[in-house]
């Protein structure tokens, strides 16, 4: 019997066999039609087999993007999804055949963007483990074909990359804003209205509550407690770099806005007990005279003192004129909102505790007569609204993507810092030793590879240029 006759007979044998009895790699168009009919997709038989000549091998390699292509022209979304699901089930059942054909499974089974669990049916990593358990020889084939199977950490962190570089950039942004704020506080201190000429403005709270001398120090102590709690959350939160990036960005933006409001209008001193007198030799007008450079250097020195002490009276910093709006209220409110947002909902005690610290801190500011009531109210409103607007956009990608150009124009920092964050940041926690261990591993590998490459280069140089011994 001739070889051609043997092949012909073999082909006819496969053609007559039921599609369930042979591998999909050997399916003909008729087998594909039977499979479509078996899975309630018989209306696509002509489209697949007669019009596009799809056999078993082609069927195993179809993706959802192929089904969406204009050449197939499947219009009904329900039909497309059901057909895609059936094909994926077939691919999973015969994934070893796909690997043996030399194709990368990771190109066929892709995780949808933003999902943190495994793909429906099973994950790529479980596919690999199942294939190797069935046939250990496939391990070498998978390595040779270069099929990439994401690790559990890669799957969990998909859509939530730490982006340490962006976090450092947001820290630099906050650093610049704090310096600008300190300099503006020096300027407005020199412009504060004369207390004899401009008495305190009428205020419902300040007019009815006597001054408590130690209240402002208590306000700063409550802020310190909130900061300690926030540092504890950052220490154990799995997505600490995203949290830091958001905290730096929002804090910097609010304090930058505060610089503008402080400069626009100078309010009179809210309490007669405050020692606030405009500087005689360093007033705002003399900044642009012949003594400009001397005056500017002095202002920078004073700004450094304010920046170094974080504008806190317990650090020895005393300023006046920075009333609209309250920076202490901004810090208290920002810390409170971040703690309550990035701790589990069942931690009612922590949330109640931070809200009490926030409210008592605001009360202490007013009780010390350091700010008008309107200063505190506006500070709380702006900080809370900006926090909520930012997180509403970050947690609802559809709102941001509806008009991406407008988002980039009106919220440039948000568009940059949140470009790679897809979806809500889950409140997941881990030991702080985990990121330190990863950092140590990366540094160790790079140092090891550097030493190894240097050693290899030195050996290569010695082989090419051996030392000549002198006679």
JSON list of C-alpha atoms in Angstrom, two decimals, residues 252-353:
[
{"chain": "A", "resi": 252, "resn": "UNK", "atom": "CA", "xyz": [0.17, 69.31, 49.09]},
{"chain": "A", "resi": 253, "resn": "UNK", "atom": "CA", "xyz": [-2.80, 70.47, 47.03]},
{"chain": "A", "resi": 254, "resn": "UNK", "atom": "CA", "xyz": [-4.81, 71.68, 50.04]},
{"chain": "A", "resi": 255, "resn": "UNK", "atom": "CA", "xyz": [-1.86, 73.56, 51.55]},
{"chain": "A", "resi": 256, "resn": "UNK", "atom": "CA", "xyz": [-1.05, 75.12, 48.17]},
{"chain": "A", "resi": 257, "resn": "UNK", "atom": "CA", "xyz": [-4.63, 76.39, 48.01]},
{"chain": "A", "resi": 258, "resn": "UNK", "atom": "CA", "xyz": [-4.19, 77.71, 51.55]},
{"chain": "A", "resi": 259, "resn": "UNK", "atom": "CA", "xyz": [-1.21, 79.79, 50.39]},
{"chain": "A", "resi": 260, "resn": "UNK", "atom": "CA", "xyz": [-3.47, 81.55, 47.91]},
{"chain": "A", "resi": 261, "resn": "UNK", "atom": "CA", "xyz": [-6.24, 82.28, 50.42]},
{"chain": "A", "resi": 262, "resn": "UNK", "atom": "CA", "xyz": [-3.74, 83.58, 52.99]},
{"chain": "A", "resi": 263, "resn": "UNK", "atom": "CA", "xyz": [-2.25, 86.02, 50.49]},
{"chain": "A", "resi": 264, "resn": "UNK", "atom": "CA", "xyz": [-5.52, 87.33, 49.10]},
{"chain": "A", "resi": 265, "resn": "UNK", "atom": "CA", "xyz": [-6.98, 88.78, 52.31]},
{"chain": "A", "resi": 266, "resn": "UNK", "atom": "CA", "xyz": [-5.37, 89.54, 55.68]},
{"chain": "A", "resi": 267, "resn": "UNK", "atom": "CA", "xyz": [-7.85, 89.14, 58.53]},
{"chain": "A", "resi": 268, "resn": "UNK", "atom": "CA", "xyz": [-7.46, 90.90, 61.84]},
{"chain": "A", "resi": 269, "resn": "UNK", "atom": "CA", "xyz": [-6.03, 88.97, 64.79]},
{"chain": "A", "resi": 270, "resn": "UNK", "atom": "CA", "xyz": [-8.83, 86.85, 66.39]},
{"chain": "A", "resi": 271, "resn": "UNK", "atom": "CA", "xyz": [-7.62, 87.24, 69.99]},
{"chain": "A", "resi": 272, "resn": "UNK", "atom": "CA", "xyz": [-6.26, 90.19, 71.97]},
{"chain": "A", "resi": 273, "resn": "UNK", "atom": "CA", "xyz": [-4.02, 87.83, 73.96]},
{"chain": "A", "resi": 274, "resn": "UNK", "atom": "CA", "xyz": [-1.94, 87.09, 70.83]},
{"chain": "A", "resi": 275, "resn": "UNK", "atom": "CA", "xyz": [1.27, 89.04, 70.33]},
{"chain": "A", "resi": 276, "resn": "UNK", "atom": "CA", "xyz": [0.95, 89.82, 66.63]},
{"chain": "A", "resi": 277, "resn": "UNK", "atom": "CA", "xyz": [2.63, 92.98, 65.44]},
{"chain": "A", "resi": 278, "resn": "UNK", "atom": "CA", "xyz": [3.73, 93.67, 61.86]},
{"chain": "A", "resi": 279, "resn": "UNK", "atom": "CA", "xyz": [7.47, 93.82, 61.35]},
{"chain": "A", "resi": 280, "resn": "UNK", "atom": "CA", "xyz": [8.81, 97.37, 61.24]},
{"chain": "A", "resi": 281, "resn": "UNK", "atom": "CA", "xyz": [12.02, 96.78, 59.38]},
{"chain": "A", "resi": 282, "resn": "UNK", "atom": "CA", "xyz": [10.90, 93.93, 57.15]},
{"chain": "A", "resi": 283, "resn": "UNK", "atom": "CA", "xyz": [7.47, 94.87, 55.87]},
{"chain": "A", "resi": 284, "resn": "UNK", "atom": "CA", "xyz": [6.12, 93.69, 52.54]},
{"chain": "A", "resi": 285, "resn": "UNK", "atom": "CA", "xyz": [6.82, 96.93, 50.68]},
{"chain": "A", "resi": 286, "resn": "UNK", "atom": "CA", "xyz": [10.54, 96.96, 51.51]},
{"chain": "A", "resi": 287, "resn": "UNK", "atom": "CA", "xyz": [10.93, 93.59, 49.82]},
{"chain": "A", "resi": 288, "resn": "UNK", "atom": "CA", "xyz": [11.10, 95.49, 46.51]},
{"chain": "A", "resi": 289, "resn": "UNK", "atom": "CA", "xyz": [13.44, 98.33, 47.57]},
{"chain": "A", "resi": 290, "resn": "UNK", "atom": "CA", "xyz": [17.23, 98.58, 47.61]},
{"chain": "A", "resi": 291, "resn": "UNK", "atom": "CA", "xyz": [17.27, 96.21, 50.61]},
{"chain": "A", "resi": 292, "resn": "UNK", "atom": "CA", "xyz": [15.43, 93.53, 48.66]},
{"chain": "A", "resi": 293, "resn": "UNK", "atom": "CA", "xyz": [18.14, 90.89, 48.87]},
{"chain": "A", "resi": 294, "resn": "UNK", "atom": "CA", "xyz": [18.79, 91.39, 52.60]},
{"chain": "A", "resi": 295, "resn": "UNK", "atom": "CA", "xyz": [15.07, 91.30, 53.36]},
{"chain": "A", "resi": 296, "resn": "UNK", "atom": "CA", "xyz": [14.55, 88.22, 51.21]},
{"chain": "A", "resi": 297, "resn": "UNK", "atom": "CA", "xyz": [17.37, 86.30, 52.89]},
{"chain": "A", "resi": 298, "resn": "UNK", "atom": "CA", "xyz": [15.90, 87.09, 56.31]},
{"chain": "A", "resi": 299, "resn": "UNK", "atom": "CA", "xyz": [12.49, 85.91, 55.20]},
{"chain": "A", "resi": 300, "resn": "UNK", "atom": "CA", "xyz": [13.98, 82.65, 53.92]},
{"chain": "A", "resi": 301, "resn": "UNK", "atom": "CA", "xyz": [15.71, 82.13, 57.27]},
{"chain": "A", "resi": 302, "resn": "UNK", "atom": "CA", "xyz": [12.44, 82.68, 59.12]},
{"chain": "A", "resi": 303, "resn": "UNK", "atom": "CA", "xyz": [10.64, 80.41, 56.66]},
{"chain": "A", "resi": 304, "resn": "UNK", "atom": "CA", "xyz": [13.17, 77.68, 57.43]},
{"chain": "A", "resi": 305, "resn": "UNK", "atom": "CA", "xyz": [12.43, 77.98, 61.14]},
{"chain": "A", "resi": 306, "resn": "UNK", "atom": "CA", "xyz": [8.68, 77.61, 60.43]},
{"chain": "A", "resi": 307, "resn": "UNK", "atom": "CA", "xyz": [9.29, 74.68, 58.04]},
{"chain": "A", "resi": 308, "resn": "UNK", "atom": "CA", "xyz": [11.62, 72.93, 60.49]},
{"chain": "A", "resi": 309, "resn": "UNK", "atom": "CA", "xyz": [9.05, 73.18, 63.27]},
{"chain": "A", "resi": 310, "resn": "UNK", "atom": "CA", "xyz": [6.18, 72.13, 60.96]},
{"chain": "A", "resi": 311, "resn": "UNK", "atom": "CA", "xyz": [4.37, 75.34, 61.97]},
{"chain": "A", "resi": 312, "resn": "UNK", "atom": "CA", "xyz": [3.62, 73.91, 65.44]},
{"chain": "A", "resi": 313, "resn": "UNK", "atom": "CA", "xyz": [3.66, 76.03, 68.59]},
{"chain": "A", "resi": 314, "resn": "UNK", "atom": "CA", "xyz": [5.01, 73.11, 70.64]},
{"chain": "A", "resi": 315, "resn": "UNK", "atom": "CA", "xyz": [8.06, 73.33, 68.36]},
{"chain": "A", "resi": 316, "resn": "UNK", "atom": "CA", "xyz": [8.50, 77.00, 69.19]},
{"chain": "A", "resi": 317, "resn": "UNK", "atom": "CA", "xyz": [6.85, 78.38, 66.04]},
{"chain": "A", "resi": 318, "resn": "UNK", "atom": "CA", "xyz": [4.60, 81.43, 66.42]},
{"chain": "A", "resi": 319, "resn": "UNK", "atom": "CA", "xyz": [3.01, 83.14, 63.42]},
{"chain": "A", "resi": 320, "resn": "UNK", "atom": "CA", "xyz": [0.08, 85.45, 62.79]},
{"chain": "A", "resi": 321, "resn": "UNK", "atom": "CA", "xyz": [-1.94, 86.36, 59.72]},
{"chain": "A", "resi": 322, "resn": "UNK", "atom": "CA", "xyz": [-2.30, 82.79, 58.37]},
{"chain": "A", "resi": 323, "resn": "UNK", "atom": "CA", "xyz": [-5.95, 82.62, 59.30]},
{"chain": "A", "resi": 324, "resn": "UNK", "atom": "CA", "xyz": [-7.88, 81.79, 56.12]},
{"chain": "A", "resi": 325, "resn": "UNK", "atom": "CA", "xyz": [-7.92, 78.85, 56.41]},
{"chain": "A", "resi": 326, "resn": "UNK", "atom": "CA", "xyz": [-6.72, 76.76, 59.39]},
{"chain": "A", "resi": 327, "resn": "UNK", "atom": "CA", "xyz": [-3.72, 74.55, 58.58]},
{"chain": "A", "resi": 328, "resn": "UNK", "atom": "CA", "xyz": [-4.11, 72.62, 61.84]},
{"chain": "A", "resi": 329, "resn": "UNK", "atom": "CA", "xyz": [-7.68, 71.72, 60.87]},
{"chain": "A", "resi": 330, "resn": "UNK", "atom": "CA", "xyz": [-6.45, 70.55, 57.47]},
{"chain": "A", "resi": 331, "resn": "UNK", "atom": "CA", "xyz": [-3.88, 68.24, 59.06]},
{"chain": "A", "resi": 332, "resn": "UNK", "atom": "CA", "xyz": [-6.36, 66.81, 61.59]},
{"chain": "A", "resi": 333, "resn": "UNK", "atom": "CA", "xyz": [-9.06, 66.22, 59.00]},
{"chain": "A", "resi": 334, "resn": "UNK", "atom": "CA", "xyz": [-6.73, 64.73, 56.39]},
{"chain": "A", "resi": 335, "resn": "UNK", "atom": "CA", "xyz": [-5.27, 62.24, 58.87]},
{"chain": "A", "resi": 336, "resn": "UNK", "atom": "CA", "xyz": [-8.71, 61.28, 60.16]},
{"chain": "A", "resi": 337, "resn": "UNK", "atom": "CA", "xyz": [-10.15, 60.65, 56.70]},
{"chain": "A", "resi": 338, "resn": "UNK", "atom": "CA", "xyz": [-7.17, 58.60, 55.54]},
{"chain": "A", "resi": 339, "resn": "UNK", "atom": "CA", "xyz": [-7.24, 56.44, 58.67]},
{"chain": "A", "resi": 340, "resn": "UNK", "atom": "CA", "xyz": [-10.97, 55.74, 58.40]},
{"chain": "A", "resi": 341, "resn": "UNK", "atom": "CA", "xyz": [-10.73, 55.05, 54.65]},
{"chain": "A", "resi": 342, "resn": "UNK", "atom": "CA", "xyz": [-7.85, 52.58, 54.81]},
{"chain": "A", "resi": 343, "resn": "UNK", "atom": "CA", "xyz": [-8.79, 50.56, 57.87]},
{"chain": "A", "resi": 344, "resn": "UNK", "atom": "CA", "xyz": [-11.43, 47.78, 57.87]},
{"chain": "A", "resi": 345, "resn": "UNK", "atom": "CA", "xyz": [-15.03, 48.86, 58.35]},
{"chain": "A", "resi": 346, "resn": "UNK", "atom": "CA", "xyz": [-15.45, 46.65, 61.43]},
{"chain": "A", "resi": 347, "resn": "UNK", "atom": "CA", "xyz": [-12.80, 48.63, 63.36]},
{"chain": "A", "resi": 348, "resn": "UNK", "atom": "CA", "xyz": [-15.43, 50.92, 64.85]},
{"chain": "A", "resi": 349, "resn": "UNK", "atom": "CA", "xyz": [-13.30, 51.75, 67.87]},
{"chain": "A", "resi": 350, "resn": "UNK", "atom": "CA", "xyz": [-10.47, 53.13, 65.72]},
{"chain": "A", "resi": 351, "resn": "UNK", "atom": "CA", "xyz": [-12.86, 55.16, 63.57]},
{"chain": "A", "resi": 352, "resn": "UNK", "atom": "CA", "xyz": [-14.66, 56.59, 66.59]},
{"chain": "A", "resi": 353, "resn": "UNK", "atom": "CA", "xyz": [-11.35, 57.39, 68.25]}
]
